[in-house]
Short mmCIF file of C-alpha atoms and ligand atoms in Angstrom, two decimals:
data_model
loop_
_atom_site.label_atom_id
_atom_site.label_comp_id
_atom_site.label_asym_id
_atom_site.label_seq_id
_atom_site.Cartn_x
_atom_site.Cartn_y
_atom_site.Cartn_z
CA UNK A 1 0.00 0.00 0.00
CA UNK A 2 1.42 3.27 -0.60
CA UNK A 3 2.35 5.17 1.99
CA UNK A 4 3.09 8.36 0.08
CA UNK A 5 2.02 10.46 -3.00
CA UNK A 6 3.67 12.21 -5.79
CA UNK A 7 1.68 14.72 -8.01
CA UNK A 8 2.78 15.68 -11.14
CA UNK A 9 1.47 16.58 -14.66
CA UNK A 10 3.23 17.16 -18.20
CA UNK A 11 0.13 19.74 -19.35
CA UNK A 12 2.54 22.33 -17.80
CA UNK A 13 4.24 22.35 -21.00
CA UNK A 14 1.74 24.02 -22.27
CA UNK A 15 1.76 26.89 -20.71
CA UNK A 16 4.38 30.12 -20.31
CA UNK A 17 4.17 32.98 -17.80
CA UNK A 18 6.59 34.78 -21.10
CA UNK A 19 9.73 34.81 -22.26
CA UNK A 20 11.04 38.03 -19.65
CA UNK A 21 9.12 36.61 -16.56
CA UNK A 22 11.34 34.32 -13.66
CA UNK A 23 8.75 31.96 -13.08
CA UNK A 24 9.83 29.32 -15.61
CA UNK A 25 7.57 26.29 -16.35
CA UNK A 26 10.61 24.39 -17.38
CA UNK A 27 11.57 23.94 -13.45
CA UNK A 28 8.91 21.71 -13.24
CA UNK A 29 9.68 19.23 -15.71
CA UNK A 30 13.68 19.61 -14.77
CA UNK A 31 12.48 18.68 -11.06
CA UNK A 32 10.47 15.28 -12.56
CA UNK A 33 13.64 14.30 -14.46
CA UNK A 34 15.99 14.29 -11.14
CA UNK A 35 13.65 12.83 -9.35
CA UNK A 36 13.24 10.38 -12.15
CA UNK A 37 17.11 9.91 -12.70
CA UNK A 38 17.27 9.12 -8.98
CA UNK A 39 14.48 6.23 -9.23
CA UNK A 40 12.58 8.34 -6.90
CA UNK A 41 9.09 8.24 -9.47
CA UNK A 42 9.59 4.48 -8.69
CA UNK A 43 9.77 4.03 -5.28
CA UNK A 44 7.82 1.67 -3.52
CA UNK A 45 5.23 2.84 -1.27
CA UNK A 46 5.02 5.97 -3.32
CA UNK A 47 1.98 6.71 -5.89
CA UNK A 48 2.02 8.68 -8.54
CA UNK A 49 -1.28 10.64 -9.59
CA UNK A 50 -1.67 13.03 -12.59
CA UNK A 51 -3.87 16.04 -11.48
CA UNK A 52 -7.23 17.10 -12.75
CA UNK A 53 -8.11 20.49 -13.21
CA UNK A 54 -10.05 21.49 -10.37
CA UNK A 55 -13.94 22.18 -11.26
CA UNK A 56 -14.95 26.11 -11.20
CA UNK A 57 -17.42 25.55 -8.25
CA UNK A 58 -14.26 24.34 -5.91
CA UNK A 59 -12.27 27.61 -6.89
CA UNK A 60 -15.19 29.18 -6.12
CA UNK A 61 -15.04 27.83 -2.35
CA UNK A 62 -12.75 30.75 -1.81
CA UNK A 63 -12.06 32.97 -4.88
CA UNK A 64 -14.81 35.83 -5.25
CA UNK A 65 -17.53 35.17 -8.99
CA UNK A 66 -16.64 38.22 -10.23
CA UNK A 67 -12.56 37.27 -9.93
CA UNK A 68 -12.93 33.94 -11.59
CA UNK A 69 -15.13 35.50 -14.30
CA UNK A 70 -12.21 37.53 -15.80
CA UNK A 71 -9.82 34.51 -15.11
CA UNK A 72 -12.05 32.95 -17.50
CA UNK A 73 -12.14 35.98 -19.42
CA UNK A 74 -8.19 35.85 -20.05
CA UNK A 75 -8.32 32.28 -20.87
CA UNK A 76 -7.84 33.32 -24.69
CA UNK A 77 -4.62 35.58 -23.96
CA UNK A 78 -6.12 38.41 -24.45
CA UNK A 79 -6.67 40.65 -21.23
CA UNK A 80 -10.52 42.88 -21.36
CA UNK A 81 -9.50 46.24 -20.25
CA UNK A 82 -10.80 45.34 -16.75
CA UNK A 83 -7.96 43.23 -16.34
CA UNK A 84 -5.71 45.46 -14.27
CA UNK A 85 -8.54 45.71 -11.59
CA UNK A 86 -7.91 42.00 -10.51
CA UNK A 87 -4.01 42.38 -10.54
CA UNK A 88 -3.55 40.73 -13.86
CA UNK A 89 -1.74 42.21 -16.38
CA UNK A 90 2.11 43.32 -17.74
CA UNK A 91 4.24 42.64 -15.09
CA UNK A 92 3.97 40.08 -12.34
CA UNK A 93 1.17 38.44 -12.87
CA UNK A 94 0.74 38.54 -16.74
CA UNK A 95 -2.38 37.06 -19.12
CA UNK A 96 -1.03 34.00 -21.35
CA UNK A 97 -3.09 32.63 -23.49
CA UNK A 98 -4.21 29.69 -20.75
CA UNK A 99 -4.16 31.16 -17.91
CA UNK A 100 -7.22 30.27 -16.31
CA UNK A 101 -6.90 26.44 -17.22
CA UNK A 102 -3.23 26.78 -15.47
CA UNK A 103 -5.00 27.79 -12.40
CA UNK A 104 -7.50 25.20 -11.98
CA UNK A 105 -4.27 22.56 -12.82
CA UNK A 106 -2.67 23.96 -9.41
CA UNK A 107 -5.78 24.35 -7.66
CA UNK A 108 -6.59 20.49 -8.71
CA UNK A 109 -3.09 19.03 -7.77
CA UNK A 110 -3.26 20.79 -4.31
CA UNK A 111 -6.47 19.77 -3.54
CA UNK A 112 -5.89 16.17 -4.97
CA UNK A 113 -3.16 16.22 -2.58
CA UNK A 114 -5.52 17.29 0.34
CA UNK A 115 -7.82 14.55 -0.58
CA UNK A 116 -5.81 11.78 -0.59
CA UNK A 117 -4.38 12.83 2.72
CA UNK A 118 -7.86 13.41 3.85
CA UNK A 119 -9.12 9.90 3.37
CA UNK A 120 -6.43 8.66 4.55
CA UNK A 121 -5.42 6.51 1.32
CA UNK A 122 -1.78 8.17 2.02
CA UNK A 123 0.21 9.73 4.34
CA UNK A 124 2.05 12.22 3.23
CA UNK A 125 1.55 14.09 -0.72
CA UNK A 126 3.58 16.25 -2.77
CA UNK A 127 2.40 18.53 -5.14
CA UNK A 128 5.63 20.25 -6.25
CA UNK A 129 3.61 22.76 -9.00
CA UNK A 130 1.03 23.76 -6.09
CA UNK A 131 2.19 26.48 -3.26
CA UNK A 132 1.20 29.54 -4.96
CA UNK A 133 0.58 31.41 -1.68
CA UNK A 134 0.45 35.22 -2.55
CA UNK A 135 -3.17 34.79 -4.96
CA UNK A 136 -6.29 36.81 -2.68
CA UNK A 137 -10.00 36.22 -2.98
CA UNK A 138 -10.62 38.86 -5.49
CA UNK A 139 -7.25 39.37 -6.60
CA UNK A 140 -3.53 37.63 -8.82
CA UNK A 141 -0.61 38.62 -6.62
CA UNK A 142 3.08 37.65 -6.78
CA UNK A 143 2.86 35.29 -9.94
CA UNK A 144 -0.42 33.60 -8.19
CA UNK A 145 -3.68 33.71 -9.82
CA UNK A 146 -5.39 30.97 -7.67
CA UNK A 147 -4.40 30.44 -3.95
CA UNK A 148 -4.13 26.45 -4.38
CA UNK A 149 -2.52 26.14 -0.63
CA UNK A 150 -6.13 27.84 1.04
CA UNK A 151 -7.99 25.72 -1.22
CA UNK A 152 -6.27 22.60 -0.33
CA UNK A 153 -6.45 23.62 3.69
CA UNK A 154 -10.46 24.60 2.82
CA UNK A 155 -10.56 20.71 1.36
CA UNK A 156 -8.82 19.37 4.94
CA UNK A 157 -11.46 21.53 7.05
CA UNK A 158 -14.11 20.21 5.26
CA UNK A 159 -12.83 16.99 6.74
CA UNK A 160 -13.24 18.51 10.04
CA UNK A 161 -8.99 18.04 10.50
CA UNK A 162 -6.95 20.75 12.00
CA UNK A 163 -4.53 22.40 9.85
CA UNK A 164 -1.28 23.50 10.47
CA UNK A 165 0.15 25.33 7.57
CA UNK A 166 3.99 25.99 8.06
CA UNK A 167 5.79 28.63 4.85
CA UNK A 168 9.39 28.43 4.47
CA UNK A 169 9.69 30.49 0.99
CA UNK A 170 11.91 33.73 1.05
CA UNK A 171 8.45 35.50 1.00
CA UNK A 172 5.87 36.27 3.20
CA UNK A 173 2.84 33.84 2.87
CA UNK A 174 0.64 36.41 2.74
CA UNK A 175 -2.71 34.77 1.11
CA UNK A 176 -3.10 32.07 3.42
CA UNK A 177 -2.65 34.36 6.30
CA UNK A 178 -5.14 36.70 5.01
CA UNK A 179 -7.77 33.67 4.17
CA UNK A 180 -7.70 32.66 7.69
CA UNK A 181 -6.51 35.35 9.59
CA UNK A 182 -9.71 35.08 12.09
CA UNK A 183 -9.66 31.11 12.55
CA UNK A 184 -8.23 29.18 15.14
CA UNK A 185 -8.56 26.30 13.90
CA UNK A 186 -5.65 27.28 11.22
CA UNK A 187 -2.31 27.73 12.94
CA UNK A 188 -0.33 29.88 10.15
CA UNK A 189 3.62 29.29 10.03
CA UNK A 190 5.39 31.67 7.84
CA UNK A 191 9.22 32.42 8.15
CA UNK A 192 10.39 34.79 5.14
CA UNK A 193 12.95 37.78 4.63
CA UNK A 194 11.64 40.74 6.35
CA UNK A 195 9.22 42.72 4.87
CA UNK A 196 10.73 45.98 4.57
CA UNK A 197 13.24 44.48 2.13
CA UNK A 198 11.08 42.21 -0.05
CA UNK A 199 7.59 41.65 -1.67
CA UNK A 200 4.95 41.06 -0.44
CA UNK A 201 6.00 43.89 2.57
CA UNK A 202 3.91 42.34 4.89
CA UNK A 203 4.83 39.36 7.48
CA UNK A 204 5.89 41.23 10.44
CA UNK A 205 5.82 39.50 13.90
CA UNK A 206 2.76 41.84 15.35
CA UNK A 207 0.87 40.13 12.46
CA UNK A 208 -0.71 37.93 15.19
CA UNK A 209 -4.36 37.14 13.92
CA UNK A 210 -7.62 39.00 15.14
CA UNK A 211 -10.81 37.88 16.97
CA UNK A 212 -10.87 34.20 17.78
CA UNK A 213 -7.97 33.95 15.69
CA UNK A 214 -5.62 35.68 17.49
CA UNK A 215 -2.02 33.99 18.02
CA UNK A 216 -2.85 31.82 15.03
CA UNK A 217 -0.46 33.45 12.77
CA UNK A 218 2.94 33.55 13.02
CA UNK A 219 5.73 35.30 11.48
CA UNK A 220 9.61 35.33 11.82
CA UNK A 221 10.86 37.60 9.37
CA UNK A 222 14.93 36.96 8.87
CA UNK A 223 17.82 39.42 7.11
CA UNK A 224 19.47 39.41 4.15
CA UNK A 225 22.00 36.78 3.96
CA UNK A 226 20.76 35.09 7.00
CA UNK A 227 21.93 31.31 5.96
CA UNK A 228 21.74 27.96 6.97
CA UNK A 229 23.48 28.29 10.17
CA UNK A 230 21.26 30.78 11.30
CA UNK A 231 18.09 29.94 10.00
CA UNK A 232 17.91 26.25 11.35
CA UNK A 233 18.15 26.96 15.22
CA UNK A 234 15.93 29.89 15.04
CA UNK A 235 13.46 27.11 13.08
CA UNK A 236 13.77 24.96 16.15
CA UNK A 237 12.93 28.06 18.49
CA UNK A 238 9.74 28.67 17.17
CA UNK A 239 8.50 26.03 14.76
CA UNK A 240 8.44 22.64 16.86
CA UNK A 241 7.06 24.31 19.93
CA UNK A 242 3.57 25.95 18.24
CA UNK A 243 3.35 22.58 16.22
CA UNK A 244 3.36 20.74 20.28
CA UNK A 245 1.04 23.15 21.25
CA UNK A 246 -1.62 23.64 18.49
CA UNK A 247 -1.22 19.70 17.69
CA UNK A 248 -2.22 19.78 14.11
CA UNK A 249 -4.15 16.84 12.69
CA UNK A 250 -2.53 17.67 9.35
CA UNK A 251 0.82 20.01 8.47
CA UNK A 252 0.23 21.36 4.89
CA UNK A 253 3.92 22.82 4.16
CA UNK A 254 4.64 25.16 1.54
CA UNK A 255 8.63 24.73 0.04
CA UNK A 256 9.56 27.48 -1.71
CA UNK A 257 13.18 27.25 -2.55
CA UNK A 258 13.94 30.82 -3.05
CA UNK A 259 15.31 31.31 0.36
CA UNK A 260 18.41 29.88 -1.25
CA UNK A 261 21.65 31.80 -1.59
CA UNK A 262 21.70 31.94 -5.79
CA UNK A 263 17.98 32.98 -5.83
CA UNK A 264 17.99 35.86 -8.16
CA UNK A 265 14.85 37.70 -6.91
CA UNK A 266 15.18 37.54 -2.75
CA UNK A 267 18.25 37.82 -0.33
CA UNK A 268 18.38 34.96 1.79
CA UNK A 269 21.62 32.18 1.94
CA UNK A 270 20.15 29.18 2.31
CA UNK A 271 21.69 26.20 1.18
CA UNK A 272 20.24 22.75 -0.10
CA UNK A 273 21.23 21.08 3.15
CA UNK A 274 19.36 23.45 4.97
CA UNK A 275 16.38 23.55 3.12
CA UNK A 276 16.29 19.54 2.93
CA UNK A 277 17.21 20.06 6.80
CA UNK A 278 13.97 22.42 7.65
CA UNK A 279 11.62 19.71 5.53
CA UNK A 280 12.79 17.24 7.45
CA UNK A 281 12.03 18.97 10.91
CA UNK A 282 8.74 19.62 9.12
CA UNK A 283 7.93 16.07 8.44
CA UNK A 284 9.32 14.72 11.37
CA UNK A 285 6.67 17.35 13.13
CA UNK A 286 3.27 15.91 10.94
CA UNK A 287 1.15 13.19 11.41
CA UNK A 288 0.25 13.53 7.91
CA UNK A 289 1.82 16.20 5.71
CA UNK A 290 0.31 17.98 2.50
CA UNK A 291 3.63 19.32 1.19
CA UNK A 292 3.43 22.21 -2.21
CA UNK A 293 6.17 23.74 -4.03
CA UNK A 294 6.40 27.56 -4.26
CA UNK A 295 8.59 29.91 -5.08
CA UNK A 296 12.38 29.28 -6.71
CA UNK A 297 13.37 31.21 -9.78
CA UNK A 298 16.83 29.45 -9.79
CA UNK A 299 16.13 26.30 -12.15
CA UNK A 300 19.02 24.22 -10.87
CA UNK A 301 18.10 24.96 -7.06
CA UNK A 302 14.46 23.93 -7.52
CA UNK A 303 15.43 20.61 -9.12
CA UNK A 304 17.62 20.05 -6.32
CA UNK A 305 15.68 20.86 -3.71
CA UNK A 306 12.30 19.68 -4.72
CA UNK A 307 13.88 16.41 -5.25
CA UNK A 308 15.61 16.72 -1.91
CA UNK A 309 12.54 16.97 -0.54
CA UNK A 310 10.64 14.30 -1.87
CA UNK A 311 13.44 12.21 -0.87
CA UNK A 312 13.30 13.45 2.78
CA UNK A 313 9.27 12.86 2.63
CA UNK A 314 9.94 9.10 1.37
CA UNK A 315 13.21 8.41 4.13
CA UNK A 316 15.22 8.07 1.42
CA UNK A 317 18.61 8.93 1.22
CA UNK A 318 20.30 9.96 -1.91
CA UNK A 319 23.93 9.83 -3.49
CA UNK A 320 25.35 12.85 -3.37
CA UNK A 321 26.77 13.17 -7.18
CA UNK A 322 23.67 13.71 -9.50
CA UNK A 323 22.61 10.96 -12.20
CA UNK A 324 24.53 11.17 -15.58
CA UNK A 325 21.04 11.70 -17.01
CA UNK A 326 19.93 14.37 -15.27
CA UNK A 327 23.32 15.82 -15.85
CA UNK A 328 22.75 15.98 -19.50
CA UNK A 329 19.69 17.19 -19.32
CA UNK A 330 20.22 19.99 -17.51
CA UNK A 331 23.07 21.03 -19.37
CA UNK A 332 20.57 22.28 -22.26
CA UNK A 333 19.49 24.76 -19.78
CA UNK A 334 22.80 25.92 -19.23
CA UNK A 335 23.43 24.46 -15.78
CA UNK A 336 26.24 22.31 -14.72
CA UNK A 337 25.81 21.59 -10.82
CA UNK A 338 27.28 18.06 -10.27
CA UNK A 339 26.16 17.25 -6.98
CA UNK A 340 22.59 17.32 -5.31
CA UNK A 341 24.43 19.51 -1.95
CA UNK A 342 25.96 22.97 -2.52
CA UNK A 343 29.90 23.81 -0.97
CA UNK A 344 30.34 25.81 1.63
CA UNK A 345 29.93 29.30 1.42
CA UNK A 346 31.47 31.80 3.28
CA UNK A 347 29.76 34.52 5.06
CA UNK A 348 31.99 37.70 6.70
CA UNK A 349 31.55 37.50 10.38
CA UNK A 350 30.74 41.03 10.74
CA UNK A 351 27.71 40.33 8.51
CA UNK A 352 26.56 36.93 9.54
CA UNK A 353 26.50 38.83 13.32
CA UNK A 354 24.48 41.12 12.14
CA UNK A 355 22.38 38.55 10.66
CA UNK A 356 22.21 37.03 14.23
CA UNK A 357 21.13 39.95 15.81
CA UNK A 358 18.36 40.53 14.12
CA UNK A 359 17.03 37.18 13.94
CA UNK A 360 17.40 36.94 17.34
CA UNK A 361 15.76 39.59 18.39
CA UNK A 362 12.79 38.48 15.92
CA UNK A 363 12.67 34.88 17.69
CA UNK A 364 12.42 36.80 21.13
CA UNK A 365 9.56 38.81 20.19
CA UNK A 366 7.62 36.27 18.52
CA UNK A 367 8.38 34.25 21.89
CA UNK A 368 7.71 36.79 24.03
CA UNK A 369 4.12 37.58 21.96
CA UNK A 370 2.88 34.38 20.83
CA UNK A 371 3.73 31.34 23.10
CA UNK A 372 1.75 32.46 26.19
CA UNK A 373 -1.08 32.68 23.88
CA UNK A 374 -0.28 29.16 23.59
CA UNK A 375 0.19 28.53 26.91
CA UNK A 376 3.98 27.23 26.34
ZN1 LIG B 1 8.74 33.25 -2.93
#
């Protein structure tokens, strides 16, 4: 029986955010070919699924009528002048000719994922396309259109399960905060670089929920170039001990990767080992996990890690040097990385103090503010 559950689709091919935008749909297919290269789309106790496109009524659980008529609208490429009201246009969040039947792929996969985990037919599902955290009810943000992780925690509250939804992309999960900023029966996890220096600007530790939901969102905001070494033990300071606390029936993770040091749009220094590091604290933590992708605009980090992390989810451990295949394949995209972990890197110790400082001080205050909320 399997145990575990991949997600994946080839329709991605099919569609392209444009030839100047980061978000490139080649990552995803690069990720399936490591983890194919590896034998990890083979494992035993692992099941693949291909995702359906999720029906209109589901997106329409949370996304407002109006919203998802001018998705719909845009489906053809061509944006009515309306457009810009909803956030989509030139820019971040662009109209290609398929937009709206991209959206309903992610919002499927995710809630696919949610659904198997739900029922209990698995125990853990990864839906490496899925994670597009910044999309609002009414609104595209952030290259999201369709905010797949609420729709896929929406899907495990229907179930009547309590959700824990821990964020580990360099940016502020801002969406999913918003969607259930007054609920406490969704604990909200996001660490991210600090708002004052990166999109979305928001994620600040006084973000603590309101009404019922108060202390049921959480924020540690970090510094440029806070890495690895940093960003694990202030992890452990705050992550583990909410999860203890609020003991979450389900963890749905979201793994950006652009928290690592070579991402071109954010500032953090993450390596692969850390990130593989913090999903493995994360799965450790769940008694069943939904895990999404996310961010990661540096194609040879997002193979990695991705495929890192559905190693981690599976308790599989991987050679370090990557598969001849994979090698070759990824050298059409100009890449050349030889092995799945990165080499040290080193950080100036008047810097990486800084770095310290102000993490610190963040992991006090969200301490100090949140945990007796939680009675810890
Ligand atoms: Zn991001």
């Amino acid at each position: 029986m399997a145990t575990t559950a991949l997600i994946h689709s080839d329709d991605w091919r099919r569609f392209d955010y444009g030839a100047q935008h980061p978000l490139r749909m080649e990552r995803l297919g690069l990720t399936w070919r490591l983890m194919e290269s590896y034998g990890l789309t083979t494992l035993p106790g692992a099941a693949l699924h291909r995702p359906e496109s999720a029906p209109e009524a589901a997106i329409a659980r949370y996304h407002h009528p109006e919203y998802i008529e001018m998705l719909k609208a845009c489906n053809n490429g061509m944006p009515p002048r309306a457009a810009a009201m909803f956030g989509l246009g030139p820019g971040d969040n662009p109209v290609f000719r398929g937009v709206w039947d991209c959206a309903r792929l992610v919002a499927g996969g995710s809630m696919l994922a949610a659904d198997l985990v739900a029922r209990g037919e698995v125990t853990r599902a990864f839906h490496f396309a899925g994670g597009l955290h910044h999309a609002v009810d009414q609104r595209a943000s952030g290259f999201c259109y369709v905010n797949d992780a609420v729709l896929a925690i929406m899907r495990l509250r229907e179930h009547g399960l309590r959700v824990a939804y821990v964020d580990i992309d360099a940016h502020h999960g801002d969406g999913v905060q918003a969607a259930f900023y007054g609920n406490p029966n969704v604990l909200t996890i996001s660490t991210h670089e600090r708002g004052e220096r990166l999109f979305p600007g928001t994620g600040f530790v006084r973000e603590v929920g309101e009404g019922d939901g108060v202390g049921y969102s959480v924020n540690l905001p970090l510094e440029a170039y806070t890495d690895s070494a940093v960003y694990l033990p202030a992890f452990e300071e705050v992550v583990p001990p909410l999860l203890e606390a609020f003991k979450p029936d389900v963890v749905v993770a979201q793994l950006g990767i652009d928290a690592h040091r070579t991402d071109p749009l954010t500032h953090l220094a993450l390596d692969i080992q850390g990130f593989a590091k913090a999903v493995q604290r994360i799965t450790e933590m769940a008694p069943r996990l939904v895990a999404l992708g996310g961010g990661g605009y540096d194609l040879e980090n997002v193979a990695r890690g991705w495929t890192a992390a559905w190693a981690v989810i599976n308790g599989v451990e991987l050679p370090s040097a990557l598969p001849p295949a994979y090698v070759e394949e990824a050298r059409k995209f100009g890449l050349h990385a030889k092995s799945l972990w990165d080499e040290p890197a080193e950080i100036a110790d008047e810097i990486r103090d800084a770095v310290k400082t102000y993490v610190g001080r963040q992991v006090t205050e969200v301490r100090q503010t949140l945990f007796p909320l939680h009675r810890i």
